[in-house]
Amino acid sequence: MKKRFSHEKLPEEEIQKLKLLGKRCRGDIIKMTTVADSGHPGGSMSSIDIYLTVFSNARIDPKDPWNPSRDRIIVSHGHTSPGVYATLGELGFFNVEDAITGFRYFDSPFEGHITRGIPGVEWTTGNLGQGLSAACGMALSAKIQNLDYHTFALMSDAEQAKGQVAEARRFAKKFGLSNLTVVIDYNDAQISGRARNVMFVDIKEDYEADGWRALEVDGHDYAQLYEAIKYALENQDKPTVIIGRTMMGKGVSFMEDDVEYHGKALSLEQADKALKELGVENDIQKYIERRKTFSMPHFEIKPYQVKIDTGKNRIYKPGESVANRDAFGRALADIGLANSKLTTNTPVAVIDCDLKPSTKTDLFEHVAPDLFFQAGVQEHNAATVAGALSSQGVITFFGDFGVFGIDETYNQQRLNDINHTNLKLIVTHVGTDVGEDGKTHHCVDYIGGLRNIYNFKLIVPQDGNQTDRSLRFMAKVWGNYAMAVGRSKIPVITKNNGEAFFDENYEFVYGECDLFRKGEDVTVFSTGQTSHIAVKAADDLLKEGIKVTVVGVPTPFELPKWITTYISSKHVLTFEDHNANTGLGGVISEFALDNRAYPKSFTRIGLFDYTRSGLVKDLYRIEGLDVDSLKSKIKEIVG
């Protein structure tokens, strides 16, 4: 591939070429937004000279846009998509006329905010403040894999007010991400007015305070931009930010410095006036006509091949009490130890947020310290870093408490899903099993929360043996997987004969349920920390002549058809340490309805409000989640 920023100084002929491209791209931006009658022309026109400078001189190739050695360019302010599409189209990554025609059109890949998969677009952005975190993940990937690519984060000024940006700055400095350069479009304009008035941020001082080098240039001067970026590339002792002073709507006199055009397309009359001023042909009608029959599929995001040694399964014996978080930590350490020295395997990394003794990710740190990254108390940045890192050829585990890894970072996980990452999200301390920490830390919506995100798969293991197998399964399969485990030690689940249910012959299969006990009178569906309680209740009731089926559900988002046998014409109970409205109760009732498996009665046992702070055994008793409460409820139902 070509050398990045290969000129000592930008030659005059290159400057003239960029100036012509800048006019053409500004014309494309106006056409694109006017044809769509929506979009963000003003900011796109202020950023366009930055885009042209970076995309023209970075080590990227329109004929081979996904070459592993390419530089990564993240555009954080994804609403400037017209500028990104115009730049990439004019540089030959795709036909720019397709972008002009299909911008914001339902049957087109050129969405209103940039979308990963389009050649040249590395990350789907739009929710401001996450681009620098994604860039950190990609820059970190280069360090881990010893790859010589540079990461550029192109950002807006307004998003510098977000806390996640500050988190990302500190992360980049701590981990020496000098292979990262940020260029900020400082046009001092956003939806509500001047950026300095909406929320003042001393951008230069903030970056310098966090250990970055900060340079200021004219963001419309190609030579200045080029020289500043060249300087950053040649002085990689620290990450560098380049603040480019720009003007909203630059290039069209009546748009310049007018906040109104931040998110407002020009009318046909205004567009004609603007294009004449730019000296660009007005062929908007051609695109309006073409749009009526336009159809173009989305670009495919291809997963990388995963090659990993998952180590030897651990076996926990009947009579043992094992916390699922401990079983997770040991299995993760096994994987880390097995793969840390194998350069031919896919690397494995762990991101932690100051919880390693509790989440048990410290066990991985002991065996593979160079692949363990302590992010501190900055969950939003860590979630995005982990997702971006996982997208670049590194199997990434992000360990956190449930309330932080899902609830606090919901939008970050949603964007990871949209970006088709390969993240392994491990959340511990779910349910009221956090006990004394109280309602602020009781993650009782881990099923309901993640169920809203279309492509995440969820595993809620039911004892140490299933935790061990499912963790090793997660590591070797592609896609976003979450595992939710509790804090407390729980017994190994056994068969009727007292042997381990998940024995040495057990193999975890995503989408399968576990038939722990089989009886005719009532069916209990349970998951996670409460399944052993349901099994104990069933064994006790059998002595009283009440025969209970217990079905364990480790994968609530995908269920096998055979469980309908234990729903149809049965008394059915769902039993969970979770919000009963959004957890297993909702999952099983919907499954039953979808499969026309109508129960004789249906009872949800779980949480219907926040509970209090106390010992887990006391909380389970007052919420009806202990053995005696479950037995009483079953007796009441069967009469």
mmCIF file of C-alpha atoms in Angstrom, residues 44-325:
data_model
loop_
_atom_site.group_PDB
_atom_site.id
_atom_site.type_symbol
_atom_site.label_atom_id
_atom_site.label_comp_id
_atom_site.label_asym_id
_atom_site.label_seq_id
_atom_site.Cartn_x
_atom_site.Cartn_y
_atom_site.Cartn_z
ATOM 1 C CA SER A 44 -20.064 18.676 6.350
ATOM 2 C CA MET A 45 -18.746 21.733 4.518
ATOM 3 C CA SER A 46 -16.704 22.862 7.503
ATOM 4 C CA SER A 47 -15.157 19.390 7.898
ATOM 5 C CA ILE A 48 -14.573 18.647 4.210
ATOM 6 C CA ASP A 49 -11.038 20.037 3.987
ATOM 7 C CA ILE A 50 -10.011 17.923 6.978
ATOM 8 C CA TYR A 51 -11.558 14.861 5.368
ATOM 9 C CA LEU A 52 -9.851 15.432 2.048
ATOM 10 C CA THR A 53 -6.451 15.975 3.676
ATOM 11 C CA VAL A 54 -6.649 12.832 5.797
ATOM 12 C CA PHE A 55 -8.331 10.440 3.366
ATOM 13 C CA SER A 56 -6.084 11.569 0.484
ATOM 14 C CA ASN A 57 -2.844 11.037 2.377
ATOM 15 C CA ALA A 58 -3.537 8.193 4.821
ATOM 16 C CA ARG A 59 -2.423 4.696 3.922
ATOM 17 C CA ILE A 60 -5.682 3.515 2.379
ATOM 18 C CA ASP A 61 -6.527 2.193 -1.061
ATOM 19 C CA PRO A 62 -9.934 2.516 -2.753
ATOM 20 C CA LYS A 63 -9.131 -0.632 -4.753
ATOM 21 C CA ASP A 64 -8.406 -2.606 -1.558
ATOM 22 C CA PRO A 65 -10.361 -0.791 1.165
ATOM 23 C CA TRP A 66 -10.203 -3.572 3.775
ATOM 24 C CA ASN A 67 -6.499 -4.383 3.546
ATOM 25 C CA PRO A 68 -5.381 -5.339 7.101
ATOM 26 C CA SER A 69 -2.459 -2.897 6.841
ATOM 27 C CA ARG A 70 -4.676 0.101 6.062
ATOM 28 C CA ASP A 71 -4.858 3.087 8.364
ATOM 29 C CA ARG A 72 -8.097 3.341 10.337
ATOM 30 C CA ILE A 73 -10.084 6.566 10.018
ATOM 31 C CA ILE A 74 -12.957 7.095 12.453
ATOM 32 C CA VAL A 75 -15.344 9.968 11.805
ATOM 33 C CA SER A 76 -16.928 10.583 15.186
ATOM 34 C CA HIS A 77 -19.517 13.180 14.156
ATOM 35 C CA GLY A 78 -21.382 10.807 11.886
ATOM 36 C CA HIS A 79 -24.003 13.378 10.944
ATOM 37 C CA THR A 80 -21.410 14.858 8.562
ATOM 38 C CA SER A 81 -22.009 11.805 6.393
ATOM 39 C CA PRO A 82 -22.539 13.946 3.259
ATOM 40 C CA GLY A 83 -18.955 15.137 3.595
ATOM 41 C CA VAL A 84 -17.641 11.621 4.230
ATOM 42 C CA TYR A 85 -19.565 10.133 1.296
ATOM 43 C CA ALA A 86 -18.511 12.975 -1.004
ATOM 44 C CA THR A 87 -14.852 12.512 -0.043
ATOM 45 C CA LEU A 88 -14.843 8.736 -0.407
ATOM 46 C CA GLY A 89 -16.853 8.863 -3.621
ATOM 47 C CA GLU A 90 -14.596 11.431 -5.252
ATOM 48 C CA LEU A 91 -11.524 9.429 -4.188
ATOM 49 C CA GLY A 92 -12.885 6.317 -5.891
ATOM 50 C CA PHE A 93 -14.106 4.144 -3.006
ATOM 51 C CA PHE A 94 -17.521 3.959 -4.683
ATOM 52 C CA ASN A 95 -19.537 5.833 -7.274
ATOM 53 C CA VAL A 96 -20.273 9.238 -5.794
ATOM 54 C CA GLU A 97 -23.431 9.475 -7.911
ATOM 55 C CA ASP A 98 -24.861 6.540 -5.962
ATOM 56 C CA ALA A 99 -24.318 8.438 -2.719
ATOM 57 C CA ILE A 100 -25.901 11.609 -4.091
ATOM 58 C CA THR A 101 -28.893 9.635 -5.370
ATOM 59 C CA GLY A 102 -29.338 7.312 -2.416
ATOM 60 C CA PHE A 103 -28.486 9.566 0.520
ATOM 61 C CA ARG A 104 -30.953 8.925 3.359
ATOM 62 C CA TYR A 105 -33.036 6.728 1.045
ATOM 63 C CA PHE A 106 -34.578 3.538 2.417
ATOM 64 C CA ASP A 107 -33.212 1.296 -0.355
ATOM 65 C CA SER A 108 -29.620 2.521 -0.064
ATOM 66 C CA PRO A 109 -26.562 1.931 2.153
ATOM 67 C CA PHE A 110 -25.855 5.677 2.362
ATOM 68 C CA GLU A 111 -27.703 6.363 5.585
ATOM 69 C CA GLY A 112 -28.105 9.664 7.368
ATOM 70 C CA HIS A 113 -25.216 8.819 9.682
ATOM 71 C CA ILE A 114 -22.161 6.974 8.414
ATOM 72 C CA THR A 115 -22.414 3.202 8.442
ATOM 73 C CA ARG A 116 -19.639 0.654 8.850
ATOM 74 C CA GLY A 117 -19.229 -1.569 5.821
ATOM 75 C CA ILE A 118 -19.298 1.212 3.254
ATOM 76 C CA PRO A 119 -15.776 1.139 1.770
ATOM 77 C CA GLY A 120 -13.684 3.586 3.774
ATOM 78 C CA VAL A 121 -16.085 3.754 6.735
ATOM 79 C CA GLU A 122 -14.619 1.926 9.728
ATOM 80 C CA TRP A 123 -17.265 2.576 12.395
ATOM 81 C CA THR A 124 -20.954 3.444 12.498
ATOM 82 C CA THR A 125 -21.250 6.710 14.410
ATOM 83 C CA GLY A 126 -23.930 9.214 15.133
ATOM 84 C CA ASN A 127 -24.310 9.275 18.903
ATOM 85 C CA LEU A 128 -21.661 11.896 19.590
ATOM 86 C CA GLY A 129 -18.728 11.319 21.909
ATOM 87 C CA GLN A 130 -17.939 7.704 21.098
ATOM 88 C CA GLY A 131 -15.605 8.061 18.112
ATOM 89 C CA LEU A 132 -12.436 8.642 20.120
ATOM 90 C CA SER A 133 -13.150 5.539 22.205
ATOM 91 C CA ALA A 134 -13.600 3.483 19.026
ATOM 92 C CA ALA A 135 -10.329 4.913 17.716
ATOM 93 C CA CYS A 136 -8.621 3.929 20.977
ATOM 94 C CA GLY A 137 -9.834 0.364 20.502
ATOM 95 C CA MET A 138 -8.443 0.241 16.969
ATOM 96 C CA ALA A 139 -5.138 1.832 17.946
ATOM 97 C CA LEU A 140 -4.855 -0.650 20.813
ATOM 98 C CA SER A 141 -5.475 -3.501 18.381
ATOM 99 C CA ALA A 142 -2.487 -2.372 16.307
ATOM 100 C CA LYS A 143 -0.314 -2.432 19.445
ATOM 101 C CA ILE A 144 -1.504 -5.890 20.485
ATOM 102 C CA GLN A 145 -1.040 -7.394 17.030
ATOM 103 C CA ASN A 146 2.151 -5.463 16.268
ATOM 104 C CA LEU A 147 0.611 -3.969 13.120
ATOM 105 C CA ASP A 148 1.926 -0.805 11.499
ATOM 106 C CA TYR A 149 -1.254 1.120 10.908
ATOM 107 C CA HIS A 150 -2.183 4.548 12.227
ATOM 108 C CA THR A 151 -5.600 5.500 13.573
ATOM 109 C CA PHE A 152 -7.153 8.897 12.904
ATOM 110 C CA ALA A 153 -10.160 10.158 14.859
ATOM 111 C CA LEU A 154 -11.921 13.028 13.105
ATOM 112 C CA MET A 155 -14.196 14.815 15.557
ATOM 113 C CA SER A 156 -16.431 17.819 16.142
ATOM 114 C CA ASP A 157 -15.985 20.541 18.731
ATOM 115 C CA ALA A 158 -19.397 20.170 20.417
ATOM 116 C CA GLU A 159 -18.837 16.534 21.389
ATOM 117 C CA GLN A 160 -15.705 17.495 23.329
ATOM 118 C CA ALA A 161 -18.072 18.391 26.185
ATOM 119 C CA LYS A 162 -18.985 14.730 26.675
ATOM 120 C CA GLY A 163 -17.472 12.800 29.553
ATOM 121 C CA GLN A 164 -16.687 9.767 27.408
ATOM 122 C CA VAL A 165 -14.264 11.869 25.359
ATOM 123 C CA ALA A 166 -12.342 12.741 28.524
ATOM 124 C CA GLU A 167 -12.297 9.050 29.473
ATOM 125 C CA ALA A 168 -10.894 8.156 26.060
ATOM 126 C CA ARG A 169 -8.183 10.843 26.265
ATOM 127 C CA ARG A 170 -6.907 9.385 29.524
ATOM 128 C CA PHE A 171 -7.115 5.826 28.232
ATOM 129 C CA ALA A 172 -5.050 6.760 25.165
ATOM 130 C CA LYS A 173 -2.398 8.434 27.291
ATOM 131 C CA LYS A 174 -2.202 5.617 29.841
ATOM 132 C CA PHE A 175 -1.705 2.921 27.216
ATOM 133 C CA GLY A 176 0.684 4.921 25.058
ATOM 134 C CA LEU A 177 -1.539 5.141 21.994
ATOM 135 C CA SER A 178 0.831 7.437 20.135
ATOM 136 C CA ASN A 179 -0.322 5.685 16.943
ATOM 137 C CA LEU A 180 -3.496 7.768 17.291
ATOM 138 C CA THR A 181 -4.075 11.278 15.949
ATOM 139 C CA VAL A 182 -7.218 13.328 16.544
ATOM 140 C CA VAL A 183 -8.285 16.149 14.226
ATOM 141 C CA ILE A 184 -11.109 18.344 15.535
ATOM 142 C CA ASP A 185 -13.342 20.517 13.375
ATOM 143 C CA TYR A 186 -13.652 23.620 15.547
ATOM 144 C CA ASN A 187 -16.372 25.606 13.782
ATOM 145 C CA ASP A 188 -17.866 26.819 17.084
ATOM 146 C CA ALA A 189 -21.377 26.044 15.870
ATOM 147 C CA GLN A 190 -23.953 23.472 16.892
ATOM 148 C CA ILE A 191 -27.729 23.066 16.849
ATOM 149 C CA SER A 192 -28.428 25.459 19.710
ATOM 150 C CA GLY A 193 -25.942 28.168 18.749
ATOM 151 C CA ARG A 194 -22.270 28.828 19.385
ATOM 152 C CA ALA A 195 -20.440 25.894 20.945
ATOM 153 C CA ARG A 196 -18.688 28.256 23.349
ATOM 154 C CA ASN A 197 -22.086 29.402 24.662
ATOM 155 C CA VAL A 198 -23.926 26.089 24.659
ATOM 156 C CA MET A 199 -21.214 24.477 26.786
ATOM 157 C CA PHE A 200 -17.777 26.020 26.841
ATOM 158 C CA VAL A 201 -14.859 23.624 26.641
ATOM 159 C CA ASP A 202 -11.217 24.654 26.577
ATOM 160 C CA ILE A 203 -10.357 21.866 24.167
ATOM 161 C CA LYS A 204 -6.623 22.538 23.899
ATOM 162 C CA GLU A 205 -6.140 22.822 27.644
ATOM 163 C CA ASP A 206 -8.170 19.673 28.332
ATOM 164 C CA TYR A 207 -6.120 17.536 25.948
ATOM 165 C CA GLU A 208 -2.839 18.949 27.231
ATOM 166 C CA ALA A 209 -3.908 18.364 30.827
ATOM 167 C CA ASP A 210 -4.421 14.698 29.960
ATOM 168 C CA GLY A 211 -0.934 14.405 28.494
ATOM 169 C CA TRP A 212 -1.590 14.962 24.799
ATOM 170 C CA ARG A 213 0.252 17.195 22.358
ATOM 171 C CA ALA A 214 -2.114 19.874 21.046
ATOM 172 C CA LEU A 215 -1.623 21.815 17.802
ATOM 173 C CA GLU A 216 -3.834 24.531 16.317
ATOM 174 C CA VAL A 217 -4.212 25.197 12.590
ATOM 175 C CA ASP A 218 -6.514 26.733 10.014
ATOM 176 C CA GLY A 219 -8.840 23.814 9.266
ATOM 177 C CA HIS A 220 -9.387 25.004 5.708
ATOM 178 C CA ASP A 221 -5.683 25.322 4.887
ATOM 179 C CA TYR A 222 -4.544 22.059 3.327
ATOM 180 C CA ALA A 223 -0.853 22.833 3.814
ATOM 181 C CA GLN A 224 -1.268 23.603 7.521
ATOM 182 C CA LEU A 225 -3.385 20.503 8.101
ATOM 183 C CA TYR A 226 -0.905 18.331 6.256
ATOM 184 C CA GLU A 227 2.135 19.662 8.120
ATOM 185 C CA ALA A 228 0.478 19.302 11.532
ATOM 186 C CA ILE A 229 -0.560 15.709 10.855
ATOM 187 C CA LYS A 230 2.898 14.956 9.410
ATOM 188 C CA TYR A 231 4.456 16.324 12.598
ATOM 189 C CA ALA A 232 2.206 14.120 14.730
ATOM 190 C CA LEU A 233 3.157 11.046 12.725
ATOM 191 C CA GLU A 234 6.857 11.777 13.085
ATOM 192 C CA ASN A 235 6.703 12.520 16.827
ATOM 193 C CA GLN A 236 4.914 9.584 18.352
ATOM 194 C CA ASP A 237 6.035 10.051 21.941
ATOM 195 C CA LYS A 238 2.444 10.863 22.863
ATOM 196 C CA PRO A 239 -0.976 11.044 21.175
ATOM 197 C CA THR A 240 -1.630 14.290 19.302
ATOM 198 C CA VAL A 241 -4.742 16.406 18.810
ATOM 199 C CA ILE A 242 -4.957 18.937 15.986
ATOM 200 C CA ILE A 243 -7.585 21.623 16.432
ATOM 201 C CA GLY A 244 -8.657 22.982 13.056
ATOM 202 C CA ARG A 245 -10.384 26.354 13.148
ATOM 203 C CA THR A 246 -13.160 26.150 10.567
ATOM 204 C CA MET A 247 -16.386 27.840 9.513
ATOM 205 C CA MET A 248 -19.845 26.351 9.293
ATOM 206 C CA GLY A 249 -20.986 26.219 5.666
ATOM 207 C CA LYS A 250 -17.534 27.196 4.363
ATOM 208 C CA GLY A 251 -17.459 27.795 0.593
ATOM 209 C CA VAL A 252 -20.929 29.273 0.066
ATOM 210 C CA SER A 253 -21.229 32.876 1.188
ATOM 211 C CA PHE A 254 -24.828 32.834 2.434
ATOM 212 C CA MET A 255 -24.207 29.624 4.415
ATOM 213 C CA GLU A 256 -20.944 30.644 6.030
ATOM 214 C CA ASP A 257 -20.951 30.939 9.818
ATOM 215 C CA ASP A 258 -24.731 30.430 9.940
ATOM 216 C CA VAL A 259 -25.827 27.821 12.510
ATOM 217 C CA GLU A 260 -29.149 27.489 10.661
ATOM 218 C CA TYR A 261 -27.458 25.236 8.116
ATOM 219 C CA HIS A 262 -26.153 22.775 10.683
ATOM 220 C CA GLY A 263 -29.037 20.403 9.995
ATOM 221 C CA LYS A 264 -31.081 22.058 7.294
ATOM 222 C CA ALA A 265 -30.961 21.148 3.597
ATOM 223 C CA LEU A 266 -31.063 23.899 0.992
ATOM 224 C CA SER A 267 -34.140 24.421 -1.125
ATOM 225 C CA LEU A 268 -33.840 23.882 -4.878
ATOM 226 C CA GLU A 269 -33.494 27.652 -5.371
ATOM 227 C CA GLN A 270 -30.850 27.984 -2.644
ATOM 228 C CA ALA A 271 -28.985 24.965 -3.981
ATOM 229 C CA ASP A 272 -28.892 26.485 -7.461
ATOM 230 C CA LYS A 273 -27.449 29.689 -6.030
ATOM 231 C CA ALA A 274 -24.845 27.780 -3.989
ATOM 232 C CA LEU A 275 -23.748 25.573 -6.873
ATOM 233 C CA LYS A 276 -23.319 28.593 -9.147
ATOM 234 C CA GLU A 277 -21.127 30.220 -6.523
ATOM 235 C CA LEU A 278 -19.011 27.060 -6.320
ATOM 236 C CA GLY A 279 -18.819 26.787 -10.079
ATOM 237 C CA VAL A 280 -20.370 23.307 -9.971
ATOM 238 C CA GLU A 281 -22.977 22.063 -12.435
ATOM 239 C CA ASN A 282 -26.538 21.957 -11.134
ATOM 240 C CA ASP A 283 -27.784 18.518 -12.176
ATOM 241 C CA ILE A 284 -29.964 17.944 -9.125
ATOM 242 C CA GLN A 285 -32.997 17.038 -11.191
ATOM 243 C CA LYS A 286 -31.090 14.098 -12.653
ATOM 244 C CA TYR A 287 -30.600 12.663 -9.163
ATOM 245 C CA ILE A 288 -34.181 13.357 -8.134
ATOM 246 C CA GLU A 289 -35.376 11.325 -11.127
ATOM 247 C CA ARG A 290 -32.806 8.589 -10.558
ATOM 248 C CA ARG A 291 -33.868 8.315 -6.912
ATOM 249 C CA LYS A 292 -37.380 7.230 -7.932
ATOM 250 C CA THR A 293 -36.084 3.836 -9.112
ATOM 251 C CA PHE A 294 -32.843 3.638 -7.111
ATOM 252 C CA SER A 295 -31.977 0.393 -5.336
ATOM 253 C CA MET A 296 -28.622 -0.580 -3.843
ATOM 254 C CA PRO A 297 -27.896 -3.253 -1.225
ATOM 255 C CA HIS A 298 -25.992 -2.559 1.970
ATOM 256 C CA PHE A 299 -22.338 -3.500 2.027
ATOM 257 C CA GLU A 300 -21.414 -6.677 3.887
ATOM 258 C CA ILE A 301 -19.277 -6.623 7.035
ATOM 259 C CA LYS A 302 -17.141 -9.749 6.922
ATOM 260 C CA PRO A 303 -16.116 -11.363 10.219
ATOM 261 C CA TYR A 304 -12.521 -12.365 10.788
ATOM 262 C CA GLN A 305 -11.578 -15.986 11.358
ATOM 263 C CA VAL A 306 -11.355 -16.970 15.027
ATOM 264 C CA LYS A 307 -8.610 -19.425 15.946
ATOM 265 C CA ILE A 308 -8.317 -20.127 19.644
ATOM 266 C CA ASP A 309 -7.358 -22.818 22.149
ATOM 267 C CA THR A 310 -10.071 -22.902 24.815
ATOM 268 C CA GLY A 311 -8.056 -25.137 27.149
ATOM 269 C CA LYS A 312 -9.183 -28.097 29.203
ATOM 270 C CA ASN A 313 -12.633 -28.097 30.814
ATOM 271 C CA ARG A 314 -12.736 -27.869 34.598
ATOM 272 C CA ILE A 315 -15.044 -30.223 36.464
ATOM 273 C CA TYR A 316 -16.771 -29.188 39.690
ATOM 274 C CA LYS A 317 -18.023 -32.124 41.750
ATOM 275 C CA PRO A 318 -21.370 -32.748 43.471
ATOM 276 C CA GLY A 319 -21.303 -31.320 46.955
ATOM 277 C CA GLU A 320 -19.132 -28.390 45.922
ATOM 278 C CA SER A 321 -20.428 -24.838 46.114
ATOM 279 C CA VAL A 322 -18.932 -22.657 43.425
ATOM 280 C CA ALA A 323 -19.641 -19.053 42.519
ATOM 281 C CA ASN A 324 -20.261 -18.762 38.797
ATOM 282 C CA ARG A 325 -18.029 -15.693 38.733
#
